[in-house]
Amino acid sequence: MRDPGATDTDGGTGKDTVAPWLFCFHHAGAGISAFARWQKVLGDAAEVVPVLLPGRGPRAKEDRITDVSELMNELRELITPLLDRPYLLYGHSLGGLVAHALTRTIEDDGLLPPARLVIGAVPPPHLRNPLLRGAGLPDSELLDLLVELDAAPAEAAGRDSSLWRRHVIPALRDDLRLGEALCRVNADMAVGTPLLALAGRDDPIAPLTDMAEWADYSVSRFRLQTLPGGHYFVRELIVPELLREVALELREAFQPEYRDESSVRQEDGTRLLPTADLSER
């Protein structure tokens, strides 16, 4: 991640501008490694901030969160000190439900809302994707469901099942419980922020028809875009490339007051900002 105090010069206008934040929320059972290459792709268009939830990676010793109110309090701690410039939210799968709930919370708090809410690979809360329904299944049945939905390789329910039971299932199960809670709390709750929904062409968990129903969750603008790939298209560079275009469009509309000061508070503003986490769990 680049120096959060740096500014960029627009060669076309001769004016200094500050890049927006891009807060990224990971999918269930995972860490933030999917975002590891994003800053290189986005360059000066945005400052990438991967948000690591408790109970994995550098936060492995912390209790995982399954309660929506507790999660929102954690994320307020992250977001509030950084609202000195425009920002975007991207959430993938479970992360999409988190980003939607956070946008609602920020708007309800009367704080600066995101310039764009981008949600990938998760149906809106009123639909509840089929994976969330597996939170209470026994380990063996949950592994079978993961394989059936192409959310895990066949080995997860076969020769590698013990490895998955030890290292993946505990965090995944809690994340699915969190996803269920987010759906209960936020079903049919629209936001005022413009919303972009990204659907994987071959995603069995969040098909295009389901993703289209996010249109009812923004009272502002809505756009639906299909991308090549299955549920984990977030691992491909097409996503940060698309978000780079979105960020560059937003920079053209930045107000002058955002040029003068960027967030030197980033380092001490939150515990949720590890700069690197190359491990999934």
PDB file of C-alpha atoms in Angstrom, residues 38-218:
ATOM      1  CA  TRP A  38      -4.544  -5.118  -6.361  1.00  0.00           C
ATOM      2  CA  GLN A  39      -2.482  -2.057  -5.475  1.00  0.00           C
ATOM      3  CA  LYS A  40      -0.124  -2.739  -8.365  1.00  0.00           C
ATOM      4  CA  VAL A  41      -3.081  -2.905 -10.744  1.00  0.00           C
ATOM      5  CA  LEU A  42      -4.851   0.170  -9.387  1.00  0.00           C
ATOM      6  CA  GLY A  43      -1.673   2.243  -9.203  1.00  0.00           C
ATOM      7  CA  ASP A  44      -2.486   5.857  -8.336  1.00  0.00           C
ATOM      8  CA  ALA A  45      -6.210   5.433  -9.026  1.00  0.00           C
ATOM      9  CA  ALA A  46      -7.010   4.326  -5.455  1.00  0.00           C
ATOM     10  CA  GLU A  47      -5.374   3.303  -2.173  1.00  0.00           C
ATOM     11  CA  VAL A  48      -6.213  -0.365  -1.531  1.00  0.00           C
ATOM     12  CA  VAL A  49      -7.156  -1.202   2.071  1.00  0.00           C
ATOM     13  CA  PRO A  50      -7.831  -4.938   2.599  1.00  0.00           C
ATOM     14  CA  VAL A  51      -9.974  -5.391   5.709  1.00  0.00           C
ATOM     15  CA  LEU A  52      -9.117  -8.527   7.662  1.00  0.00           C
ATOM     16  CA  LEU A  53     -11.848  -9.797   9.965  1.00  0.00           C
ATOM     17  CA  PRO A  54     -10.870 -11.353  13.325  1.00  0.00           C
ATOM     18  CA  GLY A  55      -9.999 -15.022  13.689  1.00  0.00           C
ATOM     19  CA  ARG A  56      -7.597 -15.496  10.772  1.00  0.00           C
ATOM     20  CA  GLY A  57      -4.130 -14.501   9.585  1.00  0.00           C
ATOM     21  CA  PRO A  58      -2.478 -11.953  11.916  1.00  0.00           C
ATOM     22  CA  ARG A  59      -5.767 -11.814  13.864  1.00  0.00           C
ATOM     23  CA  ALA A  60      -6.006 -15.587  14.387  1.00  0.00           C
ATOM     24  CA  LYS A  61      -5.984 -15.324  18.191  1.00  0.00           C
ATOM     25  CA  GLU A  62      -8.991 -13.013  18.231  1.00  0.00           C
ATOM     26  CA  ASP A  63     -12.534 -14.325  18.477  1.00  0.00           C
ATOM     27  CA  ARG A  64     -14.397 -14.497  15.191  1.00  0.00           C
ATOM     28  CA  ILE A  65     -17.459 -12.271  14.886  1.00  0.00           C
ATOM     29  CA  THR A  66     -20.912 -13.670  14.152  1.00  0.00           C
ATOM     30  CA  ASP A  67     -22.984 -10.768  15.514  1.00  0.00           C
ATOM     31  CA  VAL A  68     -23.916  -7.917  13.170  1.00  0.00           C
ATOM     32  CA  SER A  69     -23.810  -5.155  15.792  1.00  0.00           C
ATOM     33  CA  GLU A  70     -20.379  -6.240  16.980  1.00  0.00           C
ATOM     34  CA  LEU A  71     -19.123  -6.325  13.399  1.00  0.00           C
ATOM     35  CA  MET A  72     -20.440  -2.848  12.642  1.00  0.00           C
ATOM     36  CA  ASN A  73     -18.737  -1.477  15.763  1.00  0.00           C
ATOM     37  CA  GLU A  74     -15.449  -3.011  14.612  1.00  0.00           C
ATOM     38  CA  LEU A  75     -15.833  -1.495  11.150  1.00  0.00           C
ATOM     39  CA  ARG A  76     -16.792   1.918  12.484  1.00  0.00           C
ATOM     40  CA  GLU A  77     -13.400   1.881  14.192  1.00  0.00           C
ATOM     41  CA  LEU A  78     -11.812   1.360  10.815  1.00  0.00           C
ATOM     42  CA  ILE A  79     -13.818   3.709   8.653  1.00  0.00           C
ATOM     43  CA  THR A  80     -14.436   6.773  10.795  1.00  0.00           C
ATOM     44  CA  PRO A  81     -10.800   7.956  11.090  1.00  0.00           C
ATOM     45  CA  LEU A  82     -10.396   7.706   7.306  1.00  0.00           C
ATOM     46  CA  LEU A  83     -13.349   9.799   6.155  1.00  0.00           C
ATOM     47  CA  ASP A  84     -11.154  12.663   5.016  1.00  0.00           C
ATOM     48  CA  ARG A  85     -11.520  11.698   1.368  1.00  0.00           C
ATOM     49  CA  PRO A  86     -13.920   9.819  -0.950  1.00  0.00           C
ATOM     50  CA  TYR A  87     -13.815   6.039  -0.859  1.00  0.00           C
ATOM     51  CA  LEU A  88     -15.226   2.887  -2.428  1.00  0.00           C
ATOM     52  CA  LEU A  89     -16.245  -0.430  -0.876  1.00  0.00           C
ATOM     53  CA  TYR A  90     -15.744  -3.787  -2.573  1.00  0.00           C
ATOM     54  CA  GLY A  91     -17.059  -6.945  -0.967  1.00  0.00           C
ATOM     55  CA  HIS A  92     -16.816 -10.454  -2.399  1.00  0.00           C
ATOM     56  CA  SER A  93     -19.340 -13.133  -1.403  1.00  0.00           C
ATOM     57  CA  LEU A  94     -19.679 -12.778   2.405  1.00  0.00           C
ATOM     58  CA  GLY A  95     -17.725  -9.553   2.004  1.00  0.00           C
ATOM     59  CA  GLY A  96     -20.498  -8.199  -0.210  1.00  0.00           C
ATOM     60  CA  LEU A  97     -23.026  -8.627   2.589  1.00  0.00           C
ATOM     61  CA  VAL A  98     -20.564  -6.945   4.960  1.00  0.00           C
ATOM     62  CA  ALA A  99     -20.018  -4.011   2.580  1.00  0.00           C
ATOM     63  CA  HIS A 100     -23.760  -3.540   2.111  1.00  0.00           C
ATOM     64  CA  ALA A 101     -24.402  -3.585   5.870  1.00  0.00           C
ATOM     65  CA  LEU A 102     -21.529  -1.170   6.479  1.00  0.00           C
ATOM     66  CA  THR A 103     -22.887   1.239   3.877  1.00  0.00           C
ATOM     67  CA  ARG A 104     -26.268   1.207   5.626  1.00  0.00           C
ATOM     68  CA  THR A 105     -24.596   1.811   8.976  1.00  0.00           C
ATOM     69  CA  ILE A 106     -22.512   4.712   7.680  1.00  0.00           C
ATOM     70  CA  GLU A 107     -25.537   6.328   6.063  1.00  0.00           C
ATOM     71  CA  ASP A 108     -27.616   5.859   9.222  1.00  0.00           C
ATOM     72  CA  ASP A 109     -24.806   7.426  11.275  1.00  0.00           C
ATOM     73  CA  GLY A 110     -24.821  10.495   9.034  1.00  0.00           C
ATOM     74  CA  LEU A 111     -21.195   9.987   8.001  1.00  0.00           C
ATOM     75  CA  LEU A 112     -19.689  10.433   4.549  1.00  0.00           C
ATOM     76  CA  PRO A 113     -21.063   7.480   2.527  1.00  0.00           C
ATOM     77  CA  PRO A 114     -18.989   5.560  -0.010  1.00  0.00           C
ATOM     78  CA  ALA A 115     -18.873   7.006  -3.497  1.00  0.00           C
ATOM     79  CA  ARG A 116     -19.603   3.513  -4.831  1.00  0.00           C
ATOM     80  CA  LEU A 117     -20.661   0.210  -3.297  1.00  0.00           C
ATOM     81  CA  VAL A 118     -19.406  -2.720  -5.375  1.00  0.00           C
ATOM     82  CA  ILE A 119     -20.677  -6.205  -4.532  1.00  0.00           C
ATOM     83  CA  GLY A 120     -19.427  -9.414  -6.126  1.00  0.00           C
ATOM     84  CA  ALA A 121     -20.608 -13.025  -6.089  1.00  0.00           C
ATOM     85  CA  VAL A 122     -23.367 -12.944  -3.469  1.00  0.00           C
ATOM     86  CA  PRO A 123     -27.155 -12.745  -3.874  1.00  0.00           C
ATOM     87  CA  PRO A 124     -28.927  -9.971  -1.956  1.00  0.00           C
ATOM     88  CA  PRO A 125     -30.012 -10.684   1.631  1.00  0.00           C
ATOM     89  CA  HIS A 126     -33.617 -11.656   0.903  1.00  0.00           C
ATOM     90  CA  LEU A 127     -32.468 -14.562  -1.303  1.00  0.00           C
ATOM     91  CA  ARG A 128     -29.844 -16.140   1.013  1.00  0.00           C
ATOM     92  CA  ASN A 129     -27.357 -18.050  -1.098  1.00  0.00           C
ATOM     93  CA  PRO A 130     -27.323 -21.858  -0.769  1.00  0.00           C
ATOM     94  CA  LEU A 131     -23.951 -21.929   0.967  1.00  0.00           C
ATOM     95  CA  LEU A 132     -25.237 -19.885   3.919  1.00  0.00           C
ATOM     96  CA  ARG A 133     -27.785 -22.591   4.622  1.00  0.00           C
ATOM     97  CA  GLY A 134     -24.921 -24.977   5.369  1.00  0.00           C
ATOM     98  CA  ALA A 135     -23.787 -23.231   8.553  1.00  0.00           C
ATOM     99  CA  GLY A 136     -25.424 -25.837  10.792  1.00  0.00           C
ATOM    100  CA  LEU A 137     -24.508 -28.937   8.797  1.00  0.00           C
ATOM    101  CA  PRO A 138     -22.096 -31.562  10.137  1.00  0.00           C
ATOM    102  CA  ASP A 139     -18.555 -31.190   8.807  1.00  0.00           C
ATOM    103  CA  SER A 140     -18.888 -33.983   6.260  1.00  0.00           C
ATOM    104  CA  GLU A 141     -22.127 -32.596   4.825  1.00  0.00           C
ATOM    105  CA  LEU A 142     -20.758 -29.059   4.725  1.00  0.00           C
ATOM    106  CA  LEU A 143     -17.696 -30.285   2.823  1.00  0.00           C
ATOM    107  CA  ASP A 144     -19.957 -32.124   0.375  1.00  0.00           C
ATOM    108  CA  LEU A 145     -21.947 -28.932  -0.145  1.00  0.00           C
ATOM    109  CA  LEU A 146     -18.777 -26.926  -0.784  1.00  0.00           C
ATOM    110  CA  VAL A 147     -17.678 -29.384  -3.441  1.00  0.00           C
ATOM    111  CA  GLU A 148     -21.156 -29.471  -5.001  1.00  0.00           C
ATOM    112  CA  LEU A 149     -21.149 -25.667  -5.319  1.00  0.00           C
ATOM    113  CA  ASP A 150     -17.581 -25.566  -6.699  1.00  0.00           C
ATOM    114  CA  ALA A 151     -16.519 -23.691  -3.572  1.00  0.00           C
ATOM    115  CA  ALA A 152     -13.890 -26.332  -2.759  1.00  0.00           C
ATOM    116  CA  PRO A 153     -11.964 -28.967  -4.728  1.00  0.00           C
ATOM    117  CA  ALA A 154     -13.206 -32.560  -4.692  1.00  0.00           C
ATOM    118  CA  GLU A 155     -10.305 -33.501  -2.388  1.00  0.00           C
ATOM    119  CA  ALA A 156     -11.870 -31.394   0.381  1.00  0.00           C
ATOM    120  CA  ALA A 157     -14.501 -34.083   0.869  1.00  0.00           C
ATOM    121  CA  GLY A 158     -12.050 -36.906   0.167  1.00  0.00           C
ATOM    122  CA  ARG A 159      -8.415 -37.428   0.993  1.00  0.00           C
ATOM    123  CA  ASP A 160      -7.908 -33.872   2.312  1.00  0.00           C
ATOM    124  CA  SER A 161     -11.052 -33.776   4.440  1.00  0.00           C
ATOM    125  CA  SER A 162      -9.200 -33.872   7.757  1.00  0.00           C
ATOM    126  CA  LEU A 163      -7.071 -30.909   6.694  1.00  0.00           C
ATOM    127  CA  TRP A 164     -10.165 -28.911   5.759  1.00  0.00           C
ATOM    128  CA  ARG A 165     -11.927 -29.866   8.998  1.00  0.00           C
ATOM    129  CA  ARG A 166      -9.012 -28.516  11.054  1.00  0.00           C
ATOM    130  CA  HIS A 167      -7.995 -25.435   9.110  1.00  0.00           C
ATOM    131  CA  VAL A 168     -10.968 -24.275   7.050  1.00  0.00           C
ATOM    132  CA  ILE A 169     -14.288 -25.403   8.479  1.00  0.00           C
ATOM    133  CA  PRO A 170     -14.145 -23.591  11.874  1.00  0.00           C
ATOM    134  CA  ALA A 171     -13.658 -20.133  10.340  1.00  0.00           C
ATOM    135  CA  LEU A 172     -15.947 -20.909   7.426  1.00  0.00           C
ATOM    136  CA  ARG A 173     -18.783 -22.040   9.690  1.00  0.00           C
ATOM    137  CA  ASP A 174     -18.608 -18.868  11.784  1.00  0.00           C
ATOM    138  CA  ASP A 175     -18.483 -16.753   8.633  1.00  0.00           C
ATOM    139  CA  LEU A 176     -21.587 -18.494   7.324  1.00  0.00           C
ATOM    140  CA  ARG A 177     -23.329 -17.751  10.612  1.00  0.00           C
ATOM    141  CA  LEU A 178     -22.331 -14.125  10.207  1.00  0.00           C
ATOM    142  CA  GLY A 179     -23.687 -14.167   6.659  1.00  0.00           C
ATOM    143  CA  GLU A 180     -27.023 -15.540   7.884  1.00  0.00           C
ATOM    144  CA  ALA A 181     -27.196 -12.819  10.533  1.00  0.00           C
ATOM    145  CA  LEU A 182     -26.444 -10.122   7.950  1.00  0.00           C
ATOM    146  CA  CYS A 183     -29.235 -11.441   5.743  1.00  0.00           C
ATOM    147  CA  ARG A 184     -31.739 -11.418   8.598  1.00  0.00           C
ATOM    148  CA  VAL A 185     -30.903  -7.854   9.614  1.00  0.00           C
ATOM    149  CA  ASN A 186     -30.568  -6.298   6.177  1.00  0.00           C
ATOM    150  CA  ALA A 187     -33.149  -8.032   3.971  1.00  0.00           C
ATOM    151  CA  ASP A 188     -34.802  -5.451   1.681  1.00  0.00           C
ATOM    152  CA  MET A 189     -32.779  -2.610   3.229  1.00  0.00           C
ATOM    153  CA  ALA A 190     -31.772  -0.228   0.442  1.00  0.00           C
ATOM    154  CA  VAL A 191     -28.912   2.276   0.512  1.00  0.00           C
ATOM    155  CA  GLY A 192     -28.569   5.689  -1.048  1.00  0.00           C
ATOM    156  CA  THR A 193     -25.136   4.881  -2.475  1.00  0.00           C
ATOM    157  CA  PRO A 194     -24.787   3.929  -6.167  1.00  0.00           C
ATOM    158  CA  LEU A 195     -24.367   0.159  -6.377  1.00  0.00           C
ATOM    159  CA  LEU A 196     -22.452  -1.965  -8.881  1.00  0.00           C
ATOM    160  CA  ALA A 197     -23.062  -5.739  -8.787  1.00  0.00           C
ATOM    161  CA  LEU A 198     -20.552  -8.145 -10.348  1.00  0.00           C
ATOM    162  CA  ALA A 199     -21.683 -11.634 -11.347  1.00  0.00           C
ATOM    163  CA  GLY A 200     -19.462 -14.530 -12.393  1.00  0.00           C
ATOM    164  CA  ARG A 201     -20.733 -16.083 -15.599  1.00  0.00           C
ATOM    165  CA  ASP A 202     -20.338 -19.619 -14.219  1.00  0.00           C
ATOM    166  CA  ASP A 203     -21.057 -18.968 -10.534  1.00  0.00           C
ATOM    167  CA  PRO A 204     -23.515 -21.536  -9.089  1.00  0.00           C
ATOM    168  CA  ILE A 205     -23.750 -19.677  -5.770  1.00  0.00           C
ATOM    169  CA  ALA A 206     -24.644 -16.232  -7.124  1.00  0.00           C
ATOM    170  CA  PRO A 207     -26.048 -16.574 -10.667  1.00  0.00           C
ATOM    171  CA  LEU A 208     -26.781 -13.547 -12.810  1.00  0.00           C
ATOM    172  CA  THR A 209     -30.530 -13.655 -12.147  1.00  0.00           C
ATOM    173  CA  ASP A 210     -29.921 -13.464  -8.398  1.00  0.00           C
ATOM    174  CA  MET A 211     -27.312 -10.714  -8.679  1.00  0.00           C
ATOM    175  CA  ALA A 212     -29.769  -8.634 -10.722  1.00  0.00           C
ATOM    176  CA  GLU A 213     -32.008  -8.361  -7.653  1.00  0.00           C
ATOM    177  CA  TRP A 214     -29.468  -6.081  -5.983  1.00  0.00           C
ATOM    178  CA  ALA A 215     -31.227  -3.423  -8.075  1.00  0.00           C
ATOM    179  CA  ASP A 216     -33.801  -3.190  -5.277  1.00  0.00           C
ATOM    180  CA  TYR A 217     -31.087  -2.351  -2.724  1.00  0.00           C
ATOM    181  CA  SER A 218     -30.073   1.067  -4.033  1.00  0.00           C
TER     182      SER A 218
END
